């Protein structure tokens, strides 16, 4: 009763129709495997190049998540997080989903701690939004940087907890349940918040891009 | 692991410019530091091998000296948020063991495949940064506080750098090398002033290689949550004390028991300088009870004489309940509950009582439905799945608008009839349903 074998299988789950607002929708088909899985397995064995791959896959998302929390300390906290990960990697066992959850949880804890230390010396956070329209054109890399940068700032303009949920969902690749466990809220709350935020921000983002 | 209820708009917005920008591959700026971290990885990996050998020499672990207090389990409960909140900061180190990985019911959304960075491939020269990085790491604001109380009987071993003032010179080389980035017992602050309670008096127990005269007397257990939704994670933390003093370097075993099974030793970890060891669970699919065990060697003969146990901590796993309605047919879908389990449907009567109006069993797909035709208009019902040994109860109220006219194709019945498929409703029905987390 309740043992793993009784859980409905994936296709069946996907067939469940879900209602959002007043609209009945069918969920999308199964997604592809996590590209982190293979390099992670090799990195856990000590493969240095594989670890580099893992880092390249997760460091930008981690940075972006941390930037939403606090721009100025994001780099430092991400660096500390990785050193921590590297130190304890030998004790980690699990798949890519667990690894993502672990890395982002570590980063989040460090950010919280740093935030507490900083609370004694408050500074006004800035969440100005870059207008993409006025961004300098030029080579693709610069544009890409601006796009991503602008998108991150846009998310940072949301209230803190909501911004965090969006980043953990969209960028960290965590499930609703995982995000809920990390931030300490109900999965339903996470789902609603992320949906609303994305709806609103996607509109804004499109409008700004169109103006450019 | 993604759950089936990623209906938070992610799919809908996955192609939006915003999401694609957020998920864009790393920019050269973001990817610039790779060499430093790969070097840190290389160093840590090398150190693991060294430390493994040193551990056999009896550096720490559970072989601890004489003692003999009564067995007590210190208990503290934390609600929701991180175990780090309990220990005031993230302990150094965190040992994380993931298990129960088979609980996946889905896979996470695939981030865009990150192409090989255009940035120049890092050279092989070892970057001096790992050392700086470690120092920066350890100089972070929340300095770990040494155990409470005067530092006379200082249980945790003081590693070299922090106890610069005390003559703790005998500690093993691998563990005191900051550049090596050892995983456990790493002090906070190699250069700065020592922690507030760092004792001036020497603790004889820091002399190596004799094991410190420390005996764990208590193992405390806390869990980050008492309940998670199926597929959710939690962390469980063990705190080891010797008569109130935190014990560093004790080997703690995590034992778990799922449903009605027996106890199994799942993983072990070594407590850090604040006496704690944290374990992260994988996605949980069944209510699980945890406890910790520490082997205590009282007569210093190298064999454990007894086992310290913590109290048990239970993490309930709540099934994910989805309710939807098409016309008068209410469909229930549960993830994390078993086929054949009972689902009850109730409503509140005029005098305020909640009365059960039906009971169904979940089919193999975890679904059940109920016909509410005999309650035309708006009806508010309560759907419940009862607690079992493997999951908690879950309940949800939902309002259903039942069409007043019986559809021509269906036989009107005065009493609700069980049906597993919604009948076609020719009249425009307003369906109201709730998607639920927990």
XYZ file of C-alpha atoms in Angstrom:
650
model
C 0.000 0.000 0.000
C 1.662 3.137 -1.106
C 4.762 1.237 -2.055
C 6.630 2.549 -5.034
C 5.169 0.018 -7.406
C 1.709 1.469 -6.921
C 2.584 4.932 -8.099
C 1.085 5.771 -11.452
C 3.585 5.744 -14.236
C 4.695 8.807 -16.050
C 2.515 8.670 -19.169
C -0.508 8.282 -16.989
C 0.463 11.223 -14.878
C 0.949 13.305 -17.950
C -2.495 12.398 -19.084
C -4.042 14.027 -16.077
C -5.622 17.231 -17.108
C -4.953 20.138 -14.855
C -6.903 23.263 -14.492
C -5.317 26.607 -14.106
C -7.616 29.484 -13.506
C -10.611 28.632 -15.611
C -8.793 26.887 -18.368
C -8.401 23.171 -18.694
C -5.065 22.340 -20.225
C -3.219 19.200 -21.111
C 0.280 18.939 -19.783
C 3.176 18.718 -22.208
C 4.768 15.420 -23.085
C 7.711 14.073 -21.142
C 10.809 16.148 -21.148
C 14.289 15.140 -22.142
C 16.824 13.791 -19.674
C 18.845 16.163 -17.580
C 22.115 16.986 -19.368
C 23.772 17.246 -15.997
C 23.391 13.552 -15.311
C 26.207 12.158 -17.357
C 28.969 14.614 -16.480
C 27.952 14.503 -12.842
C 28.415 10.776 -12.673
C 31.875 11.071 -14.142
C 32.783 13.992 -11.926
C 31.849 11.997 -8.858
C 34.415 9.473 -9.962
C 37.035 12.159 -10.065
C 36.952 13.137 -13.701
C 38.212 16.675 -13.782
C 36.908 17.549 -17.215
C 33.519 16.244 -16.257
C 33.545 18.473 -13.214
C 34.314 21.386 -15.482
C 31.212 20.502 -17.476
C 29.145 20.288 -14.333
C 30.431 23.665 -13.266
C 29.708 25.222 -16.630
C 26.181 23.898 -16.498
C 25.397 25.078 -13.002
C 27.523 28.123 -12.266
C 25.662 30.579 -14.531
C 22.284 29.506 -13.128
C 23.651 29.727 -9.609
C 25.055 33.172 -10.257
C 21.809 34.376 -11.724
C 19.821 32.995 -8.810
C 22.126 34.675 -6.332
C 22.057 37.925 -8.240
C 18.339 38.061 -7.810
C 18.830 37.814 -4.074
C 21.663 40.293 -3.910
C 23.655 41.568 -6.840
C 26.774 42.600 -5.036
C 27.605 39.433 -3.201
C 26.486 36.944 -5.824
C 29.960 36.229 -7.158
C 31.474 35.700 -3.742
C 28.701 33.521 -2.499
C 28.731 31.426 -5.637
C 32.472 30.946 -5.243
C 32.110 29.917 -1.618
C 29.344 27.562 -2.549
C 31.451 25.813 -5.129
C 34.357 25.441 -2.759
C 31.985 23.894 -0.334
C 30.605 21.583 -2.994
C 34.062 20.570 -4.048
C 35.044 19.835 -0.487
C 32.102 17.583 0.174
C 31.693 16.090 -3.260
C 33.205 12.862 -2.071
C 30.301 12.363 0.274
C 27.608 13.143 -2.230
C 25.707 10.386 -3.878
C 22.707 10.877 -6.014
C 21.533 12.021 -9.387
C 21.447 15.358 -11.134
C 18.219 16.463 -9.493
C 19.616 15.891 -6.020
C 22.812 17.619 -7.014
C 20.984 20.679 -8.262
C 18.932 20.806 -5.096
C 22.073 20.441 -3.013
C 24.063 23.136 -4.793
C 21.260 25.655 -4.741
C 20.392 24.881 -1.135
C 23.997 25.458 -0.127
C 24.087 28.693 -2.074
C 20.864 29.811 -0.548
C 22.018 29.120 3.001
C 25.187 31.051 2.449
C 23.249 33.912 0.966
C 20.931 33.915 3.963
C 23.833 33.906 6.378
C 25.562 36.679 4.518
C 22.325 38.599 4.468
C 22.006 38.293 8.221
C 25.521 39.560 8.705
C 24.786 42.432 6.414
C 21.555 43.269 8.181
C 23.576 45.151 10.717
C 24.760 47.396 7.936
C 21.745 47.883 5.736
C 22.127 49.226 2.260
C 19.450 50.025 -0.217
C 19.117 47.292 -2.755
C 18.873 48.451 -6.293
C 16.655 46.656 -8.699
C 16.791 48.961 -11.636
C 15.724 47.417 -14.870
C 17.766 47.822 -17.971
C 15.732 48.964 -20.913
C 16.773 46.584 -23.621
C 15.894 49.129 -26.223
C 18.747 51.375 -25.220
C 21.298 48.626 -24.826
C 24.284 48.967 -27.102
C 24.067 46.705 -30.083
C 27.231 44.984 -31.316
C 28.353 41.427 -31.157
C 26.066 38.606 -30.198
C 27.799 37.929 -26.927
C 27.161 41.446 -25.712
C 23.528 41.225 -26.684
C 23.216 37.885 -25.025
C 24.727 39.264 -21.893
C 22.334 42.170 -21.950
C 19.343 39.965 -22.593
C 20.164 37.669 -19.748
C 21.209 40.513 -17.528
C 17.991 42.349 -18.255
C 15.941 39.256 -17.639
C 17.627 38.659 -14.309
C 17.044 42.226 -13.235
C 13.445 41.943 -14.266
C 12.999 38.960 -12.013
C 14.837 40.791 -9.253
C 12.192 43.482 -9.388
C 9.698 41.026 -7.956
C 9.221 40.675 -4.232
C 12.068 38.639 -2.763
C 10.385 35.322 -2.051
C 8.604 35.319 -5.377
C 11.759 36.176 -7.286
C 13.554 33.361 -5.539
C 10.872 30.848 -6.426
C 10.959 31.882 -10.054
C 14.720 31.496 -10.277
C 14.772 28.161 -8.522
C 12.116 26.887 -10.857
C 13.213 28.377 -14.125
C 16.943 28.591 -13.814
C 17.952 26.019 -11.250
C 15.741 23.424 -12.859
C 14.134 22.284 -9.640
C 10.673 20.820 -9.412
C 7.782 22.536 -7.716
C 8.042 20.150 -4.792
C 11.766 20.714 -4.448
C 11.414 24.465 -4.535
C 8.651 24.249 -1.977
C 10.825 22.207 0.347
C 13.741 24.589 -0.023
C 11.851 27.818 0.588
C 9.500 26.332 3.130
C 6.213 26.935 1.391
C 3.478 24.717 0.021
C 3.888 23.432 -3.518
C 0.579 25.006 -4.447
C 1.831 28.362 -3.283
C 4.998 27.971 -5.289
C 3.103 27.004 -8.402
C 0.725 29.922 -8.173
C 3.446 32.421 -7.457
C 5.691 31.272 -10.254
C 2.863 31.248 -12.737
C 1.726 34.728 -11.872
C 5.225 36.076 -11.917
C 6.069 34.551 -15.267
C 2.861 35.759 -16.795
C 3.455 39.279 -15.682
C 7.147 39.382 -16.435
C 6.918 37.731 -19.805
C 4.555 40.450 -20.884
C 6.833 43.173 -19.626
C 9.883 41.599 -21.145
C 8.238 41.277 -24.540
C 7.019 44.831 -24.449
C 10.453 46.158 -23.693
C 12.084 44.083 -26.358
C 9.511 45.245 -28.868
C 10.244 48.840 -28.061
C 13.899 48.299 -28.904
C 12.692 15.342 -9.804
C 9.765 17.123 -11.267
C 6.336 16.285 -10.067
C 3.384 15.904 -12.292
C 2.063 19.228 -11.135
C 4.431 21.628 -12.810
C 1.418 23.588 -13.761
C 2.936 26.816 -12.635
C 3.218 28.197 -16.103
C 6.684 26.932 -16.803
C 5.645 24.914 -19.810
C 3.493 27.700 -21.047
C 6.299 30.226 -20.800
C 9.181 27.989 -21.680
C 9.423 29.538 -25.124
C 9.006 33.078 -23.981
C 11.907 35.417 -24.496
C 12.116 35.938 -20.797
C 12.598 32.332 -19.871
C 14.969 31.729 -22.718
C 17.037 34.690 -21.635
C 17.108 33.457 -18.072
C 18.190 30.049 -19.198
C 20.633 31.194 -21.822
C 23.997 29.473 -21.738
C 26.621 31.065 -19.550
C 28.182 34.222 -20.827
C 31.958 34.491 -21.017
C 31.858 36.680 -17.903
C 29.963 34.102 -15.955
C 32.191 31.270 -17.097
C 35.457 33.030 -16.522
C 36.363 31.389 -13.241
C 36.274 27.778 -14.358
C 39.975 27.106 -13.958
C 39.923 28.081 -10.336
C 37.158 25.727 -9.417
C 38.463 22.837 -11.424
C 41.737 23.291 -9.608
C 39.914 23.276 -6.303
C 38.216 20.083 -7.367
C 41.561 18.573 -8.231
C 43.012 19.509 -4.865
C 40.054 18.236 -2.928
C 40.104 14.988 -4.774
C 43.731 14.544 -3.984
C 43.133 15.314 -0.352
C 40.344 12.797 -0.066
C 42.789 10.069 -0.831
C 45.246 11.370 1.737
C 42.611 11.838 4.396
C 41.313 8.384 3.860
C 44.676 7.010 4.878
C 44.981 9.343 7.815
C 41.576 8.364 9.135
C 42.766 4.859 9.686
C 45.355 6.257 12.010
C 42.634 7.054 14.439
C 42.309 10.733 13.936
C 38.746 10.987 14.966
C 35.711 8.846 14.225
C 33.726 7.107 16.828
C 36.510 5.604 18.820
C 36.241 7.863 21.731
C 37.405 7.510 25.242
C 35.938 6.730 28.528
C 32.664 8.045 29.665
C 29.419 6.718 30.783
C 26.516 8.990 31.163
C 23.058 7.671 30.867
C 21.679 7.574 27.401
C 19.584 10.582 26.652
C 18.335 12.011 23.475
C 18.295 15.747 23.284
C 15.433 16.937 21.245
C 14.664 20.090 19.453
C 12.158 20.605 16.757
C 12.466 22.996 13.899
C 9.550 23.977 11.755
C 9.772 24.446 8.025
C 12.955 26.201 7.148
C 16.510 25.035 6.889
C 18.367 23.095 9.501
C 20.848 25.890 9.192
C 18.447 28.104 11.066
C 18.753 25.826 14.039
C 22.492 25.908 14.139
C 22.555 29.611 13.444
C 24.607 29.238 10.333
C 25.425 26.631 7.816
C 27.688 24.201 9.576
C 31.094 23.428 8.245
C 31.099 20.964 6.744
C 27.887 19.655 5.347
C 27.908 16.009 4.595
C 25.159 15.262 2.250
C 24.014 11.817 1.406
C 21.192 11.475 -1.025
C 19.174 8.333 -1.024
C 15.756 7.178 -2.059
C 16.567 8.273 -5.531
C 14.071 5.852 -6.953
C 11.262 8.097 -5.854
C 11.273 10.095 -9.071
C 7.960 10.550 -10.775
C 9.297 12.794 -13.457
C 12.387 14.493 -14.673
C 13.324 18.114 -14.291
C 12.797 20.432 -17.197
C 15.804 20.332 -19.449
C 17.803 23.515 -19.303
C 19.155 24.494 -22.680
C 22.204 22.478 -23.523
C 25.161 24.636 -22.677
C 27.500 24.668 -25.596
C 31.186 24.400 -24.927
C 32.242 27.746 -23.739
C 33.772 29.997 -26.246
C 36.137 31.203 -23.597
C 39.630 29.882 -23.914
C 40.040 26.487 -22.425
C 41.631 26.873 -19.012
C 45.282 26.037 -18.845
C 46.633 23.444 -16.556
C 48.550 25.782 -14.311
C 47.269 25.381 -10.826
C 45.502 28.478 -9.798
C 46.586 29.910 -6.496
C 43.012 30.940 -5.977
C 41.859 27.831 -4.215
C 43.827 28.907 -1.218
C 42.541 32.421 -1.371
C 39.153 31.053 -2.052
C 39.261 28.861 0.969
C 40.409 31.726 3.111
C 37.679 33.946 1.835
C 35.345 31.124 2.450
C 36.406 30.778 6.024
C 36.516 34.449 6.742
C 32.843 34.783 6.133
C 30.892 36.831 8.585
C 29.083 34.258 10.642
C 32.062 32.913 12.457
C 31.171 29.567 13.831
C 30.959 29.908 17.531
C 32.811 27.428 19.609
C 30.771 25.378 21.948
C 29.114 27.169 24.752
C 30.740 27.308 28.089
C 34.267 28.008 29.127
C 36.836 26.361 27.054
C 38.288 24.121 29.674
C 37.056 20.789 28.535
C 36.999 21.594 24.904
C 35.624 18.602 23.153
C 35.946 19.589 19.544
C 39.402 19.322 18.280
C 40.862 22.637 17.316
C 42.508 22.528 14.013
C 45.688 24.431 13.599
C 44.821 27.732 12.002
C 42.045 28.817 14.289
C 43.765 27.926 17.478
C 46.809 29.807 16.539
C 47.087 30.916 20.108
C 46.917 27.471 21.570
C 49.589 25.006 20.968
C 47.521 22.752 18.844
C 50.409 21.844 16.746
C 49.951 18.178 16.713
C 47.031 17.933 14.388
C 47.457 15.951 11.261
C 49.025 17.654 8.342
C 46.302 16.950 5.802
C 43.633 18.462 7.907
C 45.399 21.666 8.659
C 46.390 22.502 5.168
C 43.912 25.134 4.092
C 44.767 24.726 0.481
C 43.849 21.112 0.618
C 40.263 21.904 1.385
C 39.452 19.025 3.669
C 35.868 18.221 4.134
C 35.530 17.996 7.838
C 36.707 19.858 10.806
C 37.649 22.848 8.811
C 37.928 25.812 11.095
C 36.348 29.140 10.458
C 38.915 31.831 9.952
C 42.459 30.850 9.357
C 43.876 34.257 9.928
C 41.423 36.387 11.764
C 40.926 36.537 15.476
C 39.902 33.256 16.873
C 36.323 32.587 17.759
C 34.869 34.219 20.788
C 35.197 31.318 23.106
C 38.381 29.941 21.757
C 40.160 29.071 24.904
C 43.458 30.426 25.944
C 44.028 27.382 28.021
C 45.248 24.479 26.081
C 43.006 21.576 25.697
C 45.125 18.556 26.282
C 42.791 16.646 24.107
C 44.088 18.362 21.050
C 47.364 16.566 21.351
C 47.593 14.012 18.671
C 47.785 11.149 18.075
C 46.132 10.234 21.373
C 42.408 10.370 20.887
C 40.689 13.130 22.800
C 38.958 12.170 26.010
C 35.532 12.664 24.606
C 32.551 10.427 24.839
C 29.331 11.257 23.144
C 26.544 11.186 25.619
C 23.707 12.513 23.537
C 22.635 12.458 19.971
C 20.002 14.963 19.070
C 17.893 14.597 15.977
C 16.014 17.250 14.095
C 14.290 17.198 10.773
C 13.761 20.176 8.547
C 10.125 19.359 8.068
C 7.567 17.142 9.669
C 5.692 16.725 6.462
C 6.517 17.033 2.812
C 4.513 16.500 -0.309
C 5.297 13.313 -2.142
C 8.541 13.798 -4.012
C 9.703 16.483 -1.643
C 12.999 16.633 0.169
C 14.028 17.260 3.696
C 17.179 17.353 5.736
C 17.796 15.620 9.023
C 20.458 16.773 11.398
C 22.291 14.983 14.154
C 23.930 16.867 16.989
C 26.332 14.981 19.169
C 27.169 16.167 22.653
C 29.341 15.077 25.492
C 27.660 16.369 28.615
C 26.491 19.422 26.785
C 29.670 20.096 24.875
C 29.463 19.708 21.139
C 31.465 16.842 19.762
C 33.296 17.159 16.518
C 34.420 14.206 14.530
C 31.944 11.673 15.782
C 30.708 9.233 13.248
C 26.956 9.276 13.067
C 24.830 6.694 11.376
C 21.510 7.590 9.869
C 18.908 4.899 10.174
C 15.609 4.990 8.462
C 12.438 3.055 8.484
C 9.819 3.356 5.802
C 6.235 2.342 6.194
C 6.193 -0.858 8.139
C 9.658 -2.035 7.225
C 12.445 -2.424 9.743
C 15.323 -0.068 10.492
C 18.155 0.122 8.023
C 21.471 1.867 8.316
C 21.412 4.180 5.399
C 24.385 6.450 5.555
C 27.000 7.795 7.874
C 28.725 11.090 8.297
C 31.135 12.728 10.629
C 30.092 15.665 12.755
C 31.639 19.002 11.996
C 32.998 21.536 14.391
C 29.591 22.483 15.639
C 28.804 18.934 16.486
C 26.347 18.392 13.725
C 26.024 16.210 10.700
C 23.385 16.947 8.142
C 21.853 14.471 5.793
C 19.687 15.388 2.864
C 17.085 12.945 1.758
C 16.318 12.275 -1.828
C 12.750 12.766 -2.961
C 10.554 11.126 -0.368
C 7.645 9.005 -1.451
C 6.705 7.254 1.763
C 6.396 8.414 5.324
C 9.803 7.775 6.783
C 11.086 7.673 10.302
C 14.681 8.540 11.028
C 17.012 8.253 13.896
C 20.712 8.477 14.476
C 23.130 6.124 16.117
C 26.624 6.732 17.406
C 28.900 3.884 18.381
C 30.588 4.518 21.688
C 33.790 2.847 22.651
C 34.022 3.077 26.394
C 37.054 1.057 27.174
C 39.151 2.409 24.327
C 39.767 -1.012 22.939
C 38.792 -0.075 19.452
C 35.498 -1.910 19.543
C 32.218 -0.191 20.143
C 30.633 -1.140 23.427
C 27.293 0.427 23.074
C 25.285 2.517 20.744
C 23.875 5.950 21.445
C 20.537 6.481 19.842
C 18.671 9.636 19.200
C 14.964 9.922 19.374
C 13.036 9.142 16.284
C 11.928 11.752 13.845
C 9.179 11.142 11.462
C 8.698 12.892 8.189
C 5.256 12.342 6.829
C 4.783 12.287 3.117
C 1.554 13.740 1.950
C 0.061 12.567 -1.323
C -0.539 15.127 -3.999
C -4.241 15.470 -4.490
C -5.785 16.889 -7.623
C -9.442 17.503 -8.021
C -11.149 18.346 -11.250
C -14.716 18.452 -12.335
C -16.489 18.041 -15.622
C -20.151 18.718 -15.205
C -21.370 16.834 -12.184
C -18.525 14.353 -12.203
C -15.816 15.000 -9.707
C -12.544 13.321 -10.485
C -9.909 12.752 -7.863
C -6.328 11.992 -8.690
C -3.720 11.223 -6.098
C -0.001 10.730 -6.392
C 1.670 9.027 -3.495
C -1.328 7.011 -2.378
C -1.788 3.404 -3.373
C -4.291 1.734 -5.632
C -7.242 0.455 -3.703
C -7.034 3.121 -1.058
C -10.260 4.750 0.008
C -11.259 8.257 -0.929
C -14.179 9.800 0.897
C -16.399 12.589 -0.309
C -18.295 14.608 2.243
C -20.284 17.761 2.455
C -21.394 20.076 5.167
C -25.051 19.858 6.067
C -27.272 22.792 6.907
C -26.679 22.313 10.596
C -22.924 22.438 10.159
C -22.009 18.791 10.358
C -19.722 17.227 7.804
C -21.387 14.166 6.460
C -19.910 11.596 4.186
C -21.814 11.186 0.979
C -19.665 8.638 -0.742
C -16.580 6.534 -0.731
C -14.521 5.315 -3.637
C -11.310 3.407 -4.170
C -8.349 4.668 -6.124
C -7.766 2.689 -9.257
C -4.386 1.597 -10.594
C -3.764 5.060 -11.938
C -4.566 6.650 -8.623
C -7.877 8.056 -9.787
C -11.428 7.895 -8.605
C -14.559 9.758 -9.546
C -17.827 10.633 -8.003
C -21.082 11.761 -9.538
C -22.572 14.774 -7.826
C -25.690 14.921 -9.987
C -27.965 14.733 -7.017
C -26.646 18.084 -5.816
C -27.560 20.468 -8.604
C -26.323 23.981 -8.334
C -23.195 24.740 -6.410
C -22.046 22.119 -4.016
C -19.009 22.246 -1.826
C -17.515 18.916 -0.978
C -14.588 17.673 1.005
C -12.393 14.999 -0.491
C -10.199 13.027 1.838
C -7.655 10.282 1.654
C -6.954 8.800 5.009
C -3.598 8.281 6.609
C -1.764 5.025 6.146
C 1.554 3.739 7.390
C 3.185 5.090 4.255
C 1.595 8.476 3.851
C -0.239 11.143 5.740
C -3.817 12.124 5.184
C -4.717 14.732 2.641
C -7.932 16.654 2.261
C -9.270 19.332 0.012
C -12.492 21.226 -0.290
C -13.772 21.954 -3.737
C -16.814 23.719 -5.108
C -18.461 22.116 -8.076
C -21.136 23.673 -10.211
C -23.481 20.907 -11.076
C -25.757 21.607 -14.044
C -29.394 21.642 -13.075
C -30.673 19.867 -16.144
C -29.847 16.210 -16.438
C -28.136 15.606 -19.799
C -30.340 13.800 -22.315
C -27.829 11.015 -22.759
C -27.489 10.121 -19.130
C -30.130 8.407 -17.064
C -31.136 10.712 -14.282
C -30.692 8.989 -10.971
C -31.799 10.225 -7.620
C -28.694 8.918 -5.965
C -25.180 9.430 -7.121
C -23.749 6.579 -9.096
C -20.106 5.724 -9.256
C -18.535 6.340 -12.609
C -14.964 6.371 -13.657
C -15.318 8.433 -16.784
C -17.035 11.765 -17.006
C -20.150 11.682 -19.099
C -20.397 14.061 -22.006
C -22.142 17.227 -21.047
C -23.968 18.945 -23.876
C -24.931 21.913 -21.788
C -22.283 24.421 -21.096
C -20.876 23.464 -17.794
C -18.814 25.642 -15.681
C -16.170 23.410 -14.276
C -14.452 24.487 -11.201
C -11.540 22.592 -9.950
C -8.582 23.034 -7.794
C -5.126 21.896 -8.464
C -3.428 21.275 -5.265
C -0.103 21.002 -3.737
C -0.647 19.921 -0.249
